[in-house]
Amino acid sequence: MKINVKYSGKIINLPSGVAEFAPEASREELAVIIALFSDIEVLSDFDKYISVFSERLGIGIERIQKALKFWAEKGVIEIEGMDESKMISSSNSMPTYTGAQIANFIEKNEDIRSLFIACQAILGKDFNTSDHNHIIFLRDFYRFGDQFILLLLAHCKGLDKANWAYIKKTAQALYDEGIDTYSALEAHFADRKNKSTLEYKIRELFGIGRRELSKAEKEKIDKWISQKLDIEFIRLAYDLTVDKTGKPSLAYCAKIVENWLCNGIKTVKDAKMLDGARVGGESSFETNDFFEAALQRSYKKGGQ
C-alpha cells in the first residue's frame, strides 16, 4: 500500500514529540497542539488569541489551558510567563460562557453535544446556560470523562440530591480521593452501596438507629465491613452476646467475632461448631470455661 500526501495549502510543522506522546494525549490535547502550530503568529501572545481558539475548536478555555500544560510537561512546548497558580485558581471557579458560546461549542463539538443531551435526560430537565456551565466545569477543571460525569449525575439523582451544590461537593471529594476514572468511580459506588447496606443491618440489629456512631462503634463496624463479614455471622455473635450479657453490647460482640476470626472461623456453621452449639432451634450457645473467662476479661478491659 502506498500513501500519497496531498498538500493543498500551507504545511504544519509539528515537533516529533507530538507523535511520541500522541498515544497519551486526549483528542482535545491533540486538537489544541495541531491548531497551535497551524497558526505560528499566535505563539508570541497566545493570551490574546485563546478566546478565538476556544470558539474555533469548541473547547473551553480552561481545557485549552490544561492541554497546553500537558504538552509543556512533555517538553513539546515551553510556556513563558505562565502563572500556574493563577491558572489553577481561575480554573477552580465556575466558567461563565454565554448561551451563544455554548451553542457554538455544541455545533463544533459532537461529544459535548451528546453529553449535554444525556445529562439532561438523567436530571430530567432542559438545561439553561448555568446548567451547561456546570457540566463544562466538571470536564474542564476535574478533567472527568463523559461517562464518569453521567455516572456521577445518575448516582446523585438516585439519592434524590440532583442539585449542583451536592454534585459539585461530591465531585470535589472524588477528585481529592484520586477517583477520576469511570472504572474507579463504578467500584467506589459499588463499595459504598455494600458498606451502607451492611452498616444499616448492623444498626438495625443492635438498635442503634440513625444516630451518629461513637468512635469505638464506628471502628468496630468499619472493621467488620472491611473484612466482608456476613450479617448472619455477626447475628450469631449478637445472639451469643445477649445470652451471656443480657444486652446487645457491641463491644462484647466484637470480642466474640475477633475470637472466631483468630481461630480461622468465618462462617456461621464453623462458629457453631467452635462453640459446641447443637444445630436446631431449641439449643442455646454453650462456650467452654476458658473462652468465657477470656472473653469476660477482654470485654472488661476494653470497655464499651
Short mmCIF file of N, CA, C and O in Angstrom, two decimals, residues 238-300:
data_model
loop_
_atom_site.label_atom_id
_atom_site.label_comp_id
_atom_site.label_asym_id
_atom_site.label_seq_id
_atom_site.Cartn_x
_atom_site.Cartn_y
_atom_site.Cartn_z
N TYR A 238 -24.09 -11.79 67.95
CA TYR A 238 -25.05 -10.94 68.68
C TYR A 238 -25.91 -11.79 69.61
O TYR A 238 -26.11 -11.45 70.79
N ASP A 239 -26.45 -12.90 69.09
CA ASP A 239 -27.30 -13.78 69.90
C ASP A 239 -26.53 -14.31 71.11
O ASP A 239 -27.06 -14.39 72.23
N LEU A 240 -25.27 -14.70 70.89
CA LEU A 240 -24.44 -15.20 71.99
C LEU A 240 -24.17 -14.09 73.00
O LEU A 240 -24.16 -14.33 74.22
N THR A 241 -23.98 -12.86 72.50
CA THR A 241 -23.75 -11.71 73.37
C THR A 241 -24.94 -11.47 74.30
O THR A 241 -24.79 -11.30 75.51
N VAL A 242 -26.13 -11.45 73.74
CA VAL A 242 -27.35 -11.22 74.53
C VAL A 242 -27.55 -12.35 75.54
O VAL A 242 -27.95 -12.11 76.69
N ASP A 243 -27.26 -13.61 75.13
CA ASP A 243 -27.40 -14.74 76.04
C ASP A 243 -26.48 -14.60 77.24
O ASP A 243 -26.83 -14.96 78.37
N LYS A 244 -25.27 -14.08 77.02
CA LYS A 244 -24.27 -14.01 78.09
C LYS A 244 -24.32 -12.72 78.91
O LYS A 244 -23.99 -12.72 80.09
N THR A 245 -24.71 -11.62 78.29
CA THR A 245 -24.67 -10.33 79.00
C THR A 245 -26.06 -9.76 79.28
O THR A 245 -26.20 -8.84 80.09
N GLY A 246 -27.05 -10.29 78.58
CA GLY A 246 -28.41 -9.80 78.79
C GLY A 246 -28.69 -8.50 78.06
O GLY A 246 -29.74 -7.87 78.27
N LYS A 247 -27.74 -8.06 77.21
CA LYS A 247 -27.97 -6.81 76.46
C LYS A 247 -27.19 -6.87 75.14
O LYS A 247 -26.22 -7.63 75.01
N PRO A 248 -27.60 -6.07 74.17
CA PRO A 248 -26.92 -6.07 72.86
C PRO A 248 -25.65 -5.22 72.88
O PRO A 248 -25.62 -4.12 72.34
N SER A 249 -24.60 -5.73 73.50
CA SER A 249 -23.34 -4.99 73.63
C SER A 249 -22.48 -5.17 72.39
O SER A 249 -22.03 -6.28 72.08
N LEU A 250 -22.22 -4.07 71.72
CA LEU A 250 -21.39 -4.12 70.52
C LEU A 250 -19.95 -4.49 70.87
O LEU A 250 -19.29 -5.24 70.13
N ALA A 251 -19.47 -4.00 72.00
CA ALA A 251 -18.09 -4.29 72.43
C ALA A 251 -17.90 -5.78 72.71
O ALA A 251 -16.91 -6.39 72.29
N TYR A 252 -18.85 -6.37 73.43
CA TYR A 252 -18.76 -7.81 73.74
C TYR A 252 -18.87 -8.64 72.47
O TYR A 252 -18.14 -9.61 72.27
N CYS A 253 -19.78 -8.23 71.62
CA CYS A 253 -19.98 -8.94 70.35
C CYS A 253 -18.70 -8.90 69.51
O CYS A 253 -18.32 -9.89 68.88
N ALA A 254 -18.03 -7.75 69.52
CA ALA A 254 -16.79 -7.60 68.74
C ALA A 254 -15.72 -8.55 69.24
O ALA A 254 -14.91 -9.07 68.45
N LYS A 255 -15.69 -8.81 70.55
CA LYS A 255 -14.71 -9.74 71.11
C LYS A 255 -14.99 -11.18 70.65
O LYS A 255 -14.06 -11.94 70.38
N ILE A 256 -16.26 -11.51 70.58
CA ILE A 256 -16.62 -12.86 70.09
C ILE A 256 -16.18 -13.02 68.64
O ILE A 256 -15.56 -14.01 68.26
N VAL A 257 -16.50 -12.01 67.83
CA VAL A 257 -16.13 -12.05 66.40
C VAL A 257 -14.61 -12.14 66.25
O VAL A 257 -14.09 -12.91 65.45
N GLU A 258 -13.90 -11.36 67.06
CA GLU A 258 -12.44 -11.35 66.99
C GLU A 258 -11.87 -12.73 67.33
O GLU A 258 -10.93 -13.21 66.70
N ASN A 259 -12.45 -13.37 68.37
CA ASN A 259 -12.01 -14.70 68.76
C ASN A 259 -12.23 -15.71 67.64
O ASN A 259 -11.37 -16.54 67.34
N TRP A 260 -13.40 -15.64 67.01
CA TRP A 260 -13.69 -16.55 65.90
C TRP A 260 -12.69 -16.37 64.76
O TRP A 260 -12.15 -17.34 64.22
N LEU A 261 -12.45 -15.11 64.39
CA LEU A 261 -11.55 -14.85 63.26
C LEU A 261 -10.12 -15.29 63.57
O LEU A 261 -9.41 -15.79 62.69
N CYS A 262 -9.70 -15.12 64.82
CA CYS A 262 -8.36 -15.55 65.23
C CYS A 262 -8.21 -17.07 65.12
O CYS A 262 -7.10 -17.59 64.96
N ASN A 263 -9.35 -17.76 65.24
CA ASN A 263 -9.35 -19.22 65.12
C ASN A 263 -9.66 -19.67 63.69
O ASN A 263 -9.92 -20.85 63.45
N GLY A 264 -9.65 -18.71 62.75
CA GLY A 264 -9.89 -19.04 61.35
C GLY A 264 -11.34 -19.32 61.04
O GLY A 264 -11.65 -19.95 60.02
N ILE A 265 -12.23 -18.89 61.92
CA ILE A 265 -13.66 -19.15 61.73
C ILE A 265 -14.31 -17.94 61.06
O ILE A 265 -14.27 -16.83 61.58
N LYS A 266 -14.93 -18.17 59.90
CA LYS A 266 -15.56 -17.08 59.17
C LYS A 266 -16.98 -17.42 58.71
O LYS A 266 -17.61 -16.61 58.02
N THR A 267 -17.48 -18.59 59.06
CA THR A 267 -18.83 -18.98 58.65
C THR A 267 -19.67 -19.30 59.87
O THR A 267 -19.15 -19.64 60.94
N VAL A 268 -20.98 -19.19 59.72
CA VAL A 268 -21.91 -19.49 60.81
C VAL A 268 -21.77 -20.94 61.25
O VAL A 268 -21.74 -21.25 62.45
N LYS A 269 -21.67 -21.84 60.29
CA LYS A 269 -21.56 -23.27 60.60
C LYS A 269 -20.34 -23.56 61.46
O LYS A 269 -20.42 -24.26 62.48
N ASP A 270 -19.19 -23.02 61.06
CA ASP A 270 -17.96 -23.27 61.81
C ASP A 270 -17.99 -22.61 63.18
O ASP A 270 -17.43 -23.14 64.15
N ALA A 271 -18.63 -21.44 63.27
CA ALA A 271 -18.73 -20.75 64.56
C ALA A 271 -19.56 -21.56 65.54
O ALA A 271 -19.23 -21.67 66.73
N LYS A 272 -20.62 -22.16 65.08
CA LYS A 272 -21.45 -23.00 65.94
C LYS A 272 -20.69 -24.24 66.40
O LYS A 272 -20.79 -24.66 67.55
N MET A 273 -19.90 -24.79 65.50
CA MET A 273 -19.10 -25.97 65.85
C MET A 273 -18.05 -25.60 66.89
O MET A 273 -17.81 -26.35 67.84
N LEU A 274 -17.44 -24.43 66.75
CA LEU A 274 -16.41 -24.00 67.69
C LEU A 274 -16.98 -23.85 69.09
O LEU A 274 -16.35 -24.22 70.08
N ASP A 275 -18.18 -23.32 69.18
CA ASP A 275 -18.78 -23.07 70.48
C ASP A 275 -19.63 -24.22 70.98
O ASP A 275 -20.38 -24.08 71.95
N GLY A 276 -19.59 -25.37 70.28
CA GLY A 276 -20.31 -26.55 70.74
C GLY A 276 -21.80 -26.41 70.66
O GLY A 276 -22.52 -27.01 71.47
N ALA A 277 -22.29 -25.60 69.72
CA ALA A 277 -23.73 -25.41 69.61
C ALA A 277 -24.34 -26.55 68.82
O ALA A 277 -23.79 -26.98 67.83
N ARG A 278 -25.47 -27.02 69.27
CA ARG A 278 -26.20 -28.05 68.53
C ARG A 278 -27.04 -27.35 67.47
O ARG A 278 -27.66 -26.32 67.73
N VAL A 279 -27.07 -27.92 66.27
CA VAL A 279 -27.85 -27.35 65.19
C VAL A 279 -29.31 -27.64 65.47
O VAL A 279 -29.73 -28.78 65.55
N GLY A 280 -30.09 -26.58 65.60
CA GLY A 280 -31.52 -26.76 65.89
C GLY A 280 -32.04 -25.56 66.62
O GLY A 280 -31.28 -24.86 67.30
N GLY A 281 -33.30 -25.33 66.53
CA GLY A 281 -33.88 -24.11 67.08
C GLY A 281 -33.96 -24.10 68.59
O GLY A 281 -34.09 -23.06 69.20
N GLU A 282 -33.90 -25.23 69.27
CA GLU A 282 -34.11 -25.28 70.72
C GLU A 282 -32.87 -24.94 71.52
O GLU A 282 -32.95 -24.46 72.63
N SER A 283 -31.70 -25.22 70.95
CA SER A 283 -30.48 -25.10 71.74
C SER A 283 -29.99 -23.67 71.83
O SER A 283 -30.26 -22.85 70.98
N SER A 284 -29.26 -23.40 72.92
CA SER A 284 -28.58 -22.12 73.07
C SER A 284 -27.10 -22.38 72.90
O SER A 284 -26.66 -23.51 72.82
N PHE A 285 -26.32 -21.33 72.86
CA PHE A 285 -24.89 -21.48 72.61
C PHE A 285 -24.15 -21.77 73.92
O PHE A 285 -24.36 -21.11 74.93
N GLU A 286 -23.28 -22.77 73.90
CA GLU A 286 -22.51 -23.15 75.08
C GLU A 286 -21.03 -22.91 74.81
O GLU A 286 -20.45 -23.53 73.94
N THR A 287 -20.42 -22.00 75.55
CA THR A 287 -18.99 -21.75 75.39
C THR A 287 -18.24 -22.45 76.51
O THR A 287 -18.74 -22.59 77.62
N ASN A 288 -17.00 -22.85 76.23
CA ASN A 288 -16.22 -23.52 77.28
C ASN A 288 -15.73 -22.49 78.29
O ASN A 288 -15.73 -21.29 78.04
N ASP A 289 -15.32 -22.97 79.45
CA ASP A 289 -14.96 -22.07 80.54
C ASP A 289 -13.79 -21.16 80.17
O ASP A 289 -13.76 -19.99 80.55
N PHE A 290 -12.82 -21.70 79.45
CA PHE A 290 -11.64 -20.91 79.10
C PHE A 290 -12.03 -19.72 78.21
O PHE A 290 -11.63 -18.60 78.44
N PHE A 291 -12.83 -20.02 77.18
CA PHE A 291 -13.25 -18.98 76.25
C PHE A 291 -14.09 -17.93 76.97
O PHE A 291 -13.92 -16.73 76.79
N GLU A 292 -14.98 -18.40 77.87
CA GLU A 292 -15.85 -17.49 78.59
C GLU A 292 -15.05 -16.55 79.49
O GLU A 292 -15.27 -15.34 79.51
N ALA A 293 -14.06 -17.11 80.21
CA ALA A 293 -13.25 -16.29 81.11
C ALA A 293 -12.42 -15.28 80.33
O ALA A 293 -12.32 -14.11 80.70
N ALA A 294 -11.83 -15.74 79.22
CA ALA A 294 -11.01 -14.86 78.40
C ALA A 294 -11.85 -13.75 77.80
O ALA A 294 -11.44 -12.58 77.72
N LEU A 295 -13.05 -14.07 77.39
CA LEU A 295 -13.94 -13.10 76.78
C LEU A 295 -14.35 -12.03 77.78
O LEU A 295 -14.35 -10.84 77.48
N GLN A 296 -14.67 -12.47 78.99
CA GLN A 296 -15.08 -11.53 80.03
C GLN A 296 -13.95 -10.58 80.38
O GLN A 296 -14.15 -9.38 80.55
N ARG A 297 -12.72 -11.13 80.52
CA ARG A 297 -11.56 -10.28 80.85
C ARG A 297 -11.33 -9.24 79.75
O ARG A 297 -11.08 -8.08 80.02
N SER A 298 -11.40 -9.71 78.50
CA SER A 298 -11.16 -8.82 77.37
C SER A 298 -12.22 -7.75 77.28
O SER A 298 -11.96 -6.59 77.01
N TYR A 299 -13.46 -8.15 77.56
CA TYR A 299 -14.59 -7.22 77.48
C TYR A 299 -14.46 -6.13 78.55
O TYR A 299 -14.63 -4.95 78.28
N LYS A 300 -14.11 -6.54 79.78
CA LYS A 300 -13.98 -5.59 80.88
C LYS A 300 -12.79 -4.66 80.66
O LYS A 300 -12.85 -3.47 80.96
#
